[in-house]
Coordinates of C-alpha atoms and ligand atoms in Angstrom, one line a residue:
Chain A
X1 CA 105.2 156.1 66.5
X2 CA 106.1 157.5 63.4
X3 CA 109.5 158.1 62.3
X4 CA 110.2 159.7 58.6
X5 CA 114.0 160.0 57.6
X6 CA 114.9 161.6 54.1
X7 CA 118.5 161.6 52.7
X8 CA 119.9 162.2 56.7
X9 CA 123.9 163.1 56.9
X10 CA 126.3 163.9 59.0
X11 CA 129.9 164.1 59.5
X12 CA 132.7 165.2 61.6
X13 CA 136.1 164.3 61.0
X14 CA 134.6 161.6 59.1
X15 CA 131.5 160.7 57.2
X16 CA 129.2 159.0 60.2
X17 CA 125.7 159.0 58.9
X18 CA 125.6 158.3 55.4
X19 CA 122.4 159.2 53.6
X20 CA 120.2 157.5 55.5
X21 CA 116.3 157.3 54.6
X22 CA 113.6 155.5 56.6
X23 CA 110.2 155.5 56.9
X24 CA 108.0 153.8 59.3
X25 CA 104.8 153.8 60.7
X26 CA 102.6 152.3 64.1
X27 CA 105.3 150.8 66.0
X28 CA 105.6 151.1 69.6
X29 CA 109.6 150.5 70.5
X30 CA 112.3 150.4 67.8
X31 CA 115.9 149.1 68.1
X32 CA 118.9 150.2 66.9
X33 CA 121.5 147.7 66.5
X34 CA 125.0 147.2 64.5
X35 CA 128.8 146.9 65.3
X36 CA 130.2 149.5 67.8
X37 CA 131.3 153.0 65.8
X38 CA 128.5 152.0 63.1
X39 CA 127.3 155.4 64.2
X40 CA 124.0 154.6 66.3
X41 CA 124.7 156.8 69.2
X42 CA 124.9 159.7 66.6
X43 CA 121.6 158.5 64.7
X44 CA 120.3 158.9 68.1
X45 CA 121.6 162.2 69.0
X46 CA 120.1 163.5 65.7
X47 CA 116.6 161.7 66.2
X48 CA 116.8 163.6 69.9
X49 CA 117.8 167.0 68.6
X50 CA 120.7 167.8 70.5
X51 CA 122.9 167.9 67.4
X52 CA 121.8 168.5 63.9
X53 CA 122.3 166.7 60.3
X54 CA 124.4 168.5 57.6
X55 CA 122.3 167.2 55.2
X56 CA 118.3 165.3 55.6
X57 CA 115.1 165.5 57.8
X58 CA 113.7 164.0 60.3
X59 CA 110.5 163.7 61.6
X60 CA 109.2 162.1 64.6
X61 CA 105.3 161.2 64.9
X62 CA 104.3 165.3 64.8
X63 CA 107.3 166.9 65.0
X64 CA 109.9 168.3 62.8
X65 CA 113.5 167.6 64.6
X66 CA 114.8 171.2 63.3
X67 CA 116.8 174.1 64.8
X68 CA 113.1 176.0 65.1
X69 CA 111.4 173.9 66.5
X70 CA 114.1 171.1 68.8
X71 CA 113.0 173.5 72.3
X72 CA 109.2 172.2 72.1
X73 CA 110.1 168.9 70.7
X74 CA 112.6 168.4 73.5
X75 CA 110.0 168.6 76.1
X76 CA 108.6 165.6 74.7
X77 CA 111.5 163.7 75.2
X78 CA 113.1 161.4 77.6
X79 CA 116.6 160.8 76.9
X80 CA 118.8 157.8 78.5
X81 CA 122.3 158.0 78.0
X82 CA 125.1 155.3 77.6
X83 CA 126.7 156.1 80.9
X84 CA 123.8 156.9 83.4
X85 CA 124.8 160.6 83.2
X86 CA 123.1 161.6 86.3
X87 CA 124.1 165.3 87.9
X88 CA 127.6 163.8 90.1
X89 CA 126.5 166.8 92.7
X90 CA 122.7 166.1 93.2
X91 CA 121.4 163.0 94.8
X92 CA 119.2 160.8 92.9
X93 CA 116.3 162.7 93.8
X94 CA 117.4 166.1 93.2
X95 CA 118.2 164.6 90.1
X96 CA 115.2 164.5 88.7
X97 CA 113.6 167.4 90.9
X98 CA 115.5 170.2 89.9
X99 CA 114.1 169.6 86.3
X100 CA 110.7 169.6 87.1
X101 CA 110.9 172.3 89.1
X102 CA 113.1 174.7 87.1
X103 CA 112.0 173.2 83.5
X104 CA 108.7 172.0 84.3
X105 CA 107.2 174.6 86.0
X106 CA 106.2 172.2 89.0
X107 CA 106.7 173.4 92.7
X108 CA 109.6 172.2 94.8
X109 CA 107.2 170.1 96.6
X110 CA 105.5 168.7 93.7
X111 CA 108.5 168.2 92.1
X112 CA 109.8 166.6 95.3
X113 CA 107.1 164.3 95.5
X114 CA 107.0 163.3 92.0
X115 CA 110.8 162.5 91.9
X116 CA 109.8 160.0 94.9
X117 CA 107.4 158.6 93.0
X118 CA 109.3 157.6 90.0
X119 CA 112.1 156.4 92.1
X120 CA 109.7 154.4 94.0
X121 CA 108.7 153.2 90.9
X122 CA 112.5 151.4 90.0
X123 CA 112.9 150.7 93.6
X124 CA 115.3 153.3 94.8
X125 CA 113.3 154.1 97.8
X126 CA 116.0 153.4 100.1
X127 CA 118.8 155.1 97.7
X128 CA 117.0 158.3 96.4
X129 CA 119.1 160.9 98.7
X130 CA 122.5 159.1 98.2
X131 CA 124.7 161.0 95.5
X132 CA 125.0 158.9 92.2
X133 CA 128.6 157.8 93.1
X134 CA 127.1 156.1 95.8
X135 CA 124.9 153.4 94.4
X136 CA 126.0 150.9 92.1
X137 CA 126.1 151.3 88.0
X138 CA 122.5 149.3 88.0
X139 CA 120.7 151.8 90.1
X140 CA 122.2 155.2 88.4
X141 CA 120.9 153.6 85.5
X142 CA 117.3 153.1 87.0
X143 CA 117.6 156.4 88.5
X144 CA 118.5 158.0 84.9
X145 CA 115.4 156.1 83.2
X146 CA 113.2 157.2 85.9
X147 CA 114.5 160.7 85.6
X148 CA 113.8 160.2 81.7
X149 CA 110.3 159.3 82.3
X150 CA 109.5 161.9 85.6
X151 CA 109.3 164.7 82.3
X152 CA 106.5 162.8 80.7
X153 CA 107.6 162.5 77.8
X154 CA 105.9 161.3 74.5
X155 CA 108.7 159.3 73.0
X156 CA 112.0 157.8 75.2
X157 CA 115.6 157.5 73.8
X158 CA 117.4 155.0 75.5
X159 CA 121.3 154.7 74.0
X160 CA 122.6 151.3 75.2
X161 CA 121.4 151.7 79.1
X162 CA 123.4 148.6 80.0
X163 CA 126.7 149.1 78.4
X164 CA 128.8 149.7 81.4
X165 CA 127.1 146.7 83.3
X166 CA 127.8 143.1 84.5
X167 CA 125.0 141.1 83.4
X168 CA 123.4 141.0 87.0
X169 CA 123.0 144.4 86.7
X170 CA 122.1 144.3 83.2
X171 CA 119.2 142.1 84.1
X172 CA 118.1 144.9 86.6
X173 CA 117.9 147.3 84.3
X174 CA 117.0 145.3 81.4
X175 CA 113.3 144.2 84.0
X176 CA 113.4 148.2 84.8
X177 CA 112.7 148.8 81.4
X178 CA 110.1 146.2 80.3
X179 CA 108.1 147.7 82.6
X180 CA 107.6 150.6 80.1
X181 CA 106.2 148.9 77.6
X182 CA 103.4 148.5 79.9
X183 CA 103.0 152.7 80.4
X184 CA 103.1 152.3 76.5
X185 CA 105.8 154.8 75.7
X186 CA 106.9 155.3 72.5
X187 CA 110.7 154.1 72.8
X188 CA 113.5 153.9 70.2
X189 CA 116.9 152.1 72.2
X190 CA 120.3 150.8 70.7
X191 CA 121.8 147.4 72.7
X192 CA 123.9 144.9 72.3
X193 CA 121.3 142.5 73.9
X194 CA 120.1 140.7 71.1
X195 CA 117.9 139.0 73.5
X196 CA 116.3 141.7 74.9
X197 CA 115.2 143.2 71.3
X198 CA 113.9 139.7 70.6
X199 CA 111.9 140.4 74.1
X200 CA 111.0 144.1 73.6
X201 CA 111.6 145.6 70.3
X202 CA 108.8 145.6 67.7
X203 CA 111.4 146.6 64.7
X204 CA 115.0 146.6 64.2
X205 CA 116.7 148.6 62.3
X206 CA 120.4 146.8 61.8
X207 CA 123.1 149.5 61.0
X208 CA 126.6 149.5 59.2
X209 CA 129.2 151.8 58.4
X210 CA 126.6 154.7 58.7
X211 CA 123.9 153.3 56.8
X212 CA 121.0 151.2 57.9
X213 CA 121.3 147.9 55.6
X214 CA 118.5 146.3 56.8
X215 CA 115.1 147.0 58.7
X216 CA 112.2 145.1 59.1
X217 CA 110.0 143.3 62.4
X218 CA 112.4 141.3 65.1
X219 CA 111.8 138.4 63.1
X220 CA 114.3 139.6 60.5
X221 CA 117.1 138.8 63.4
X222 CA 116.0 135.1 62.7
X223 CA 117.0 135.1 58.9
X224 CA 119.1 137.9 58.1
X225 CA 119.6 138.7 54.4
X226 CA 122.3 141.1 54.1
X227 CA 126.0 139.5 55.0
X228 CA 127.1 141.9 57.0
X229 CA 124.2 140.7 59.2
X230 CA 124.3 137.8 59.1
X231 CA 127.5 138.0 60.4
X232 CA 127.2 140.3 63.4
X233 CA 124.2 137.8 64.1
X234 CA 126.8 134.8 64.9
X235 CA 129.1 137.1 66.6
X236 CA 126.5 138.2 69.2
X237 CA 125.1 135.1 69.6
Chain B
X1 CA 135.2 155.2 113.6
X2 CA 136.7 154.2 116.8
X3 CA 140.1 152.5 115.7
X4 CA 140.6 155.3 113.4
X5 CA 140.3 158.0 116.1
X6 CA 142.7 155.7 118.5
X7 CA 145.2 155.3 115.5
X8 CA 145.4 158.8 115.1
X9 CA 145.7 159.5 118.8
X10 CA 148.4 157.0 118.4
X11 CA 150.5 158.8 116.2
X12 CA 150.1 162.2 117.5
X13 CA 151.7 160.5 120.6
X14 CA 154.5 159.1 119.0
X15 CA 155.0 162.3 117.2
X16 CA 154.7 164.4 120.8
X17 CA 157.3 161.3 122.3
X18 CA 159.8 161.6 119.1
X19 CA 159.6 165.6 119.9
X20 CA 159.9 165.4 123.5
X21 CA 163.1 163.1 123.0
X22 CA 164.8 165.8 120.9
X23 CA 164.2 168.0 123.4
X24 CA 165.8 166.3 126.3
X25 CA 168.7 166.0 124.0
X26 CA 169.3 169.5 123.5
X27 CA 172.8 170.8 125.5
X28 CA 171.4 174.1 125.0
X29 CA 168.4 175.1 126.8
X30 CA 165.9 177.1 125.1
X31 CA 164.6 179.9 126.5
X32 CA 161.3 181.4 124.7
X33 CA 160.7 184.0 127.1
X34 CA 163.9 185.6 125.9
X35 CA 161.5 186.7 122.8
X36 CA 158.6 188.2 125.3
X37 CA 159.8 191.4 124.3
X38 CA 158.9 191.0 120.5
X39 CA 155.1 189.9 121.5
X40 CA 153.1 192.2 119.7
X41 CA 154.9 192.8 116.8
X42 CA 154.7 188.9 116.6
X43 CA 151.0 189.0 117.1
X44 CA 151.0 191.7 114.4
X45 CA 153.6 189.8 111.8
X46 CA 151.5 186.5 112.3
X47 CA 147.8 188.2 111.3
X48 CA 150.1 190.2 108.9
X49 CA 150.9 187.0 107.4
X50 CA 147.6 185.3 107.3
X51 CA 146.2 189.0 105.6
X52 CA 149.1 188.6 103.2
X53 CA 148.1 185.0 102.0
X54 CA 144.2 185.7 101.7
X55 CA 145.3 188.8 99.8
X56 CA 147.6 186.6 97.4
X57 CA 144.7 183.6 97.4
X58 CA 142.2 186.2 96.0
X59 CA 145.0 187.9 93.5
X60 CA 145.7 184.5 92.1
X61 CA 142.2 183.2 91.7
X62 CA 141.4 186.2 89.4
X63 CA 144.8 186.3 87.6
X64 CA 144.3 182.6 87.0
X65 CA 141.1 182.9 85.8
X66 CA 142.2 185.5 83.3
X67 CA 144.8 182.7 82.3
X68 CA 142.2 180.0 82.3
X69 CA 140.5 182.4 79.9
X70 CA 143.8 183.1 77.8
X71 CA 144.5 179.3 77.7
X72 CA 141.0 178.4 75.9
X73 CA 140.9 181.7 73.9
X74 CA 140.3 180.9 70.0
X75 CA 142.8 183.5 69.5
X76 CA 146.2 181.5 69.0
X77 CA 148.1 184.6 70.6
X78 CA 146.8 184.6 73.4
X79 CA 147.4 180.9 74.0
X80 CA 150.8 181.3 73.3
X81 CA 151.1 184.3 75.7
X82 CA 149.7 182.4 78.4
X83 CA 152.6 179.6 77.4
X84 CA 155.4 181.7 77.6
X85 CA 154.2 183.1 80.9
X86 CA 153.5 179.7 82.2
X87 CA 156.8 178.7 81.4
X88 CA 159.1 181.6 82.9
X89 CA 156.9 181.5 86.2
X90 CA 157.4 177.4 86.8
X91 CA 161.3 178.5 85.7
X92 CA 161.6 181.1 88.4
X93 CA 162.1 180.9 92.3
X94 CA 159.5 183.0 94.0
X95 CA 162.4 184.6 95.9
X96 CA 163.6 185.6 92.5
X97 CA 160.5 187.1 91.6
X98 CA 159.4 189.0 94.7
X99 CA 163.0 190.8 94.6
X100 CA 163.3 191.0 90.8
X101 CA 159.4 192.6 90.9
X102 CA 160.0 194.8 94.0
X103 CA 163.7 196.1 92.9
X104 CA 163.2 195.8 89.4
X105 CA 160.3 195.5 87.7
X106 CA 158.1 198.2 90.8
X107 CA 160.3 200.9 90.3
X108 CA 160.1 200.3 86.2
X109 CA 156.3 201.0 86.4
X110 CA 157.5 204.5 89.4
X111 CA 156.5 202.7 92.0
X112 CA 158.4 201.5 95.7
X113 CA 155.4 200.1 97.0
X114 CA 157.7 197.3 98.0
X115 CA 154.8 195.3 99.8
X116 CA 152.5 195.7 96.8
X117 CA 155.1 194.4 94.3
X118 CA 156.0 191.3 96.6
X119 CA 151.9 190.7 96.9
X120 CA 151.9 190.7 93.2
X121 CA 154.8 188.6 92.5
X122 CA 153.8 185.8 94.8
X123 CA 150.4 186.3 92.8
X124 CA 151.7 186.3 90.0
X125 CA 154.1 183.3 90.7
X126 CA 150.5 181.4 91.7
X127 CA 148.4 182.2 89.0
X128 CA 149.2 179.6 86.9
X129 CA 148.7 176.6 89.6
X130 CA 145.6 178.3 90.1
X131 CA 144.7 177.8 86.3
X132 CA 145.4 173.7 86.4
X133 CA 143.3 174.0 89.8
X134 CA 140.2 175.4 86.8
X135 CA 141.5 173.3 84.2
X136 CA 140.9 170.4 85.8
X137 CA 137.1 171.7 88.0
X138 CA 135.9 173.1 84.8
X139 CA 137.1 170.2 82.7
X140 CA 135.1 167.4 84.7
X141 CA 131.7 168.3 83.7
X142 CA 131.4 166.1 80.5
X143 CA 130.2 166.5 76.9
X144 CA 127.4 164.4 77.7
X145 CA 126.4 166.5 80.9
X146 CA 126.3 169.4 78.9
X147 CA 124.2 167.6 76.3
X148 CA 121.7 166.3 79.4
X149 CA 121.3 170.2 80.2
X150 CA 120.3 171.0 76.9
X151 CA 117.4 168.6 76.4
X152 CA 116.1 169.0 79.7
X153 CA 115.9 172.6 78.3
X154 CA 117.7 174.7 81.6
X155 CA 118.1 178.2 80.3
X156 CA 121.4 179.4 80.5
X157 CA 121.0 180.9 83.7
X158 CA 120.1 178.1 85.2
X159 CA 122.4 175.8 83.9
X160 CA 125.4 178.0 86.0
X161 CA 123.4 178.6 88.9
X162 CA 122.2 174.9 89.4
X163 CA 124.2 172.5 87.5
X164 CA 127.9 174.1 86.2
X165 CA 128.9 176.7 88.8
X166 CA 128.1 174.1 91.9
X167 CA 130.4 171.3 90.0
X168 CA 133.6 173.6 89.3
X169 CA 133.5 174.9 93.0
X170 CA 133.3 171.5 94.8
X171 CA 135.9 170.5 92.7
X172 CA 137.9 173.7 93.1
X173 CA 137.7 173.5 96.8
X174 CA 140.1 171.2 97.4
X175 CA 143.3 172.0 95.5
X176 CA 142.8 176.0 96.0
X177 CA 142.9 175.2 99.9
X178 CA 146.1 173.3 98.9
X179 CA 147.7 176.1 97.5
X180 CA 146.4 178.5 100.4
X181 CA 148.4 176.6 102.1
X182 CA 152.0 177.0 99.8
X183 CA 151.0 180.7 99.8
X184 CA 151.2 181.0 103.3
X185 CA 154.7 179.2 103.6
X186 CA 155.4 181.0 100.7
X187 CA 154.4 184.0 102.4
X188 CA 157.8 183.8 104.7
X189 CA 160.0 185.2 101.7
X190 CA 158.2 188.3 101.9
X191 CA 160.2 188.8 104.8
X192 CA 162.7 189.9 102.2
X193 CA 161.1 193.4 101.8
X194 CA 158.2 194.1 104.1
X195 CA 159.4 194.6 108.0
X196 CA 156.5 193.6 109.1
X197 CA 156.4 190.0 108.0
X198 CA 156.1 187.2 110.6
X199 CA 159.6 186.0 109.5
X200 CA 161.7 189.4 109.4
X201 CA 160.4 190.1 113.1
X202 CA 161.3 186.9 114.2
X203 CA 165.0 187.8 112.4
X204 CA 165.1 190.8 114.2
X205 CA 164.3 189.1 117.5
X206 CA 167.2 186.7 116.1
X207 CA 169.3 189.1 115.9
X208 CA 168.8 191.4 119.3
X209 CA 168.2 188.0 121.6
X210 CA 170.5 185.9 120.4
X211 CA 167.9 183.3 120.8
X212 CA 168.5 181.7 117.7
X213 CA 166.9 178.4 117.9
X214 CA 163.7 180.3 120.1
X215 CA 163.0 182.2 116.8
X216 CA 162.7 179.2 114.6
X217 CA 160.3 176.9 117.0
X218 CA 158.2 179.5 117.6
X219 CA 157.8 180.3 113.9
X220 CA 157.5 177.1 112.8
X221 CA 154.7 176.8 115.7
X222 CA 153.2 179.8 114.1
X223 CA 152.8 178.4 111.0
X224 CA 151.2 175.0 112.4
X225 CA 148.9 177.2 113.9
X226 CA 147.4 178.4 110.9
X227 CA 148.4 175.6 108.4
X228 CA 147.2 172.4 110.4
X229 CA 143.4 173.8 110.9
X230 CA 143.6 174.8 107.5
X231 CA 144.4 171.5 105.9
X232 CA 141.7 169.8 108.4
X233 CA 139.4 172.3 107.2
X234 CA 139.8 171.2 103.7
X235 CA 139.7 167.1 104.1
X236 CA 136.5 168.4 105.7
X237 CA 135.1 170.0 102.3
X238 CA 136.0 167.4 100.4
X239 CA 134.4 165.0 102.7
X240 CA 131.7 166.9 102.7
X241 CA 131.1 168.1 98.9
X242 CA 133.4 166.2 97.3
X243 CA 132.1 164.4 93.8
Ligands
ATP301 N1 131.5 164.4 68.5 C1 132.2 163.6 67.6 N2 133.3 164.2 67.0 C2 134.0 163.4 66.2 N3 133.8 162.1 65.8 C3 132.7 161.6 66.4 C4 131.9 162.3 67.3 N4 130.9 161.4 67.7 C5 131.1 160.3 67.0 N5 132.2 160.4 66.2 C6 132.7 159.3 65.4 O1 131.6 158.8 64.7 C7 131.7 157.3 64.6 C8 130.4 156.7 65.1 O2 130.3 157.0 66.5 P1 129.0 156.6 67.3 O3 129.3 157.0 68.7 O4 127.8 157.1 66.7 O5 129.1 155.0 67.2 P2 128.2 153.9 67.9 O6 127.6 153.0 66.9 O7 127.3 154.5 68.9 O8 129.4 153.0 68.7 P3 129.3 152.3 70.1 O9 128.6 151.0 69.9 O10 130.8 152.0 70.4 O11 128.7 153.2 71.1 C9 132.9 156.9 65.3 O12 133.9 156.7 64.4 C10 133.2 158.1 66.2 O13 134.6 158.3 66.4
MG302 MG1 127.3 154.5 71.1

């Protein structure tokens, strides 16, 4: 992927993103890591459109993340949020039917047997027409990553998709998602699973305060050099 | 499935025993026949009532609404009208209200529609139960489910039809058939200015029988009638659509 940051910020109450530039090229799944309230889940809201910067750019591989042009751009991505997020009235299929069918211009039974598919796909077979609140916390989160990926989409956000798990679980989704690196998505995912970036991620990007203090290939988590770092390195450990 | 059905038999029994019991201790012996007479208009006050309370449920759904909407206006007035509303309603008792409205406040406005005025102060004096009940539906769709519609990109339309407006009414369901049911006990202090409430007959009958204690079983019967279908009704919907 390519991702091009210039001068990014945003604030609310408080400064959150703090000037943040970045710049990378040919990399196929980047992590997002850092203390919690660093501000990753808002880099990643800005990277997916859904909320934009009061000051910067971004631009991922072809498209410019602006007010213009966020409706195509969207359409491109897969989104997977902290907490599964899943539709509390729809069953896990319907889940991810109703978007193809209403967003993607597929038929009810296309969309129908697509949905199957992908839920196949994560081994919900048996669970795809039970409402989210019943199946456990691991398979809403499968069911949310396959509904990110039913859209076909070119790049996948995935904002800490094990945080509300026990590590059985974790493990479930954590096997869930190494299988995309096989369909060769594009993927950019903030975790607290420093072993699962070691597994997966091709570059980390190590975040502080709203500012990315270091960045560099996973081998970077071996040796940091900033103290911070270094720091949240023994801590997670 | 089964011991559940056998438990509840169980208790209906012992609640059938504990009545049957208080009846064999009565020294008086009721008579119910003694309100035969009264039949029709009873059959009239009891379908009078149920009209009454479907009138008032509709009345308070759209005055609470318009509350709902006063409550999350941007416009601090209207927030604080909705307070000061809020509060002199939970202050009042509805029998206040329907006599203060249909004595006082009717003939203000030139009119003695003394039915009308009752049916708008129990509405009134609901309304703002009604806006908790969409408080609380509207509230439980999240930030982050709003932020899923968006970048699946559902128009606007959609997101209501599909995705918003099916939440808010499963989760609406349930506490608005719980206050169906207050406004139909409610309902029984109408019997303070319509003569052709359920309770006011059965005062009448009271009155011309003598059969006192008659009046008050069979009322309370009445009520049962329509209250205990209602409420099994509702454990049904929120069995069945609850989220
Ligand atoms: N919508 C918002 N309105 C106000 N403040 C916000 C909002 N979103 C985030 N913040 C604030 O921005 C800061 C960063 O939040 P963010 O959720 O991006 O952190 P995070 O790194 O994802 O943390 P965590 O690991 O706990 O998920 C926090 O101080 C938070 O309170
Ligand atoms: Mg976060």
């Amino acid at each position: 992927m390519r991702l091009k940051i210039v001068n990014l910020s945003k604030s609310y109450d408080i400064n959150v993103l703090k000037d943040i530039s970045l710049s990378i090229e040919g990399y196929k799944s980047v992590a997002i890591i850092g203390a919690s309230g660093c501000g990753k889940s808002t880099f990643l809201r800005l990277l997916s459109g859904v909320e934009f910067p009061d000051n910067g750019s971004i631009q991922v591989n072809d498209y410019n993340v602006n007010i213009d042009y966020v409706a195509d751009y969207q359409k491109k991505i897969g989104f997977v949020f902290q907490n599964h997020n899943l539709f509390p009235h729809l069953s896990l299929k319907r889940n991810i039917s109703l978007i193809l069918e209403k967003t993607r211009n597929h038929t009810f039974e296309e969309a129908d047997e697509k949905a199957a598919k992908y839920l196949t796909q994560f081994h919900l077979e048996d669970q795809m027409h039970k409402l989210p609140k019943n199946v456990s916390g691991g398979q809403s989160q499968r069911a949310s990553i396959a509904r990110a990926l039913s859209i076909d989409p070119e790049i996948l956000l995935l904002d800490e998709p094990t945080a509300s798990l026990d590590p059985i679980l974790t493990y479930e989704v954590l096997e869930a998602i190494k299988q995309l690196k096989n369909i060769g998505k594009d993927t950019i995912f903030v975790t607290h699973e420093i072993s699962f970036v070691k597994d997966f991620a091709d570059y980390v990007i190590f975040m502080k305060d709203g500012k990315i203090v270091e960045h560099g290939k996973p081998e970077i988590l071996d040796s940091p050099k900033d103290v911070a770092f270094r720091e949240f390195m023994t801590k997670v450990k | 499935m089964k011991t559940k059905v056998f438990n509840y038999l169980l208790a209906i029994l012992t609640v059938a025993a504990f009545a049957a019991a208080i009846v064999l201790r009565q020294d008086s012996t009721f008579d119910l026949a003694l309100l035969a007479d009264y039949k029709g208009m009873l059959v009239q006050g009891f379908f009078n009532a149920i009209l009454y309370s479907v009138i008032v449920l509709i009345g308070s759904l759209i005055v609470g609404f318009i509350m709902y909407i006063m409550v999350k206006s941007n416009w601090g007035y209207f927030r604080s009208l909705a307070d000061v509303l809020t509060e002199i309603i939970y202050g009042t008792p509805l029998l206040v209200l329907i006599v203060i409205m249909a004595y006082v406040i009717g003939p203000a406005f030139g009119t003695h529609n003394r039915t009308a005025m009752g049916l708008l102060a129990m509405t009134v004096y609901m309304a703002p139960y009604m806006t908790n009940v969409y408080k609380a539906a509207i509230s439980s769709i999240s930030e982050a489910q709003y932020m899923a519609m968006k970048l699946f990109g559902f128009t606007s339309y959609q997101k209501y039809r599909y995705l918003i407006i099916p939440q808010v009414v499963r989760q609406l369901m349930p506490p608005m058939m719980n206050n169906f049911s207050l406004i139909i006990k409610g309902s029984a202090l109408l019997s303070v200015i319509n003569r052709f409430e359920i309770f006011y007959v059965i005062k009448v009958a009271q009155s011309k029988t003598f059969a006192f204690l008659e009046g008050y079983i069979v009322l309370w019967i009445l009520y049962l009638v329509i209250t205990l279908p209602l409420s099994q009704l509702t454990k049904y919907i929120e069995r069945r659509y609850g989220v």
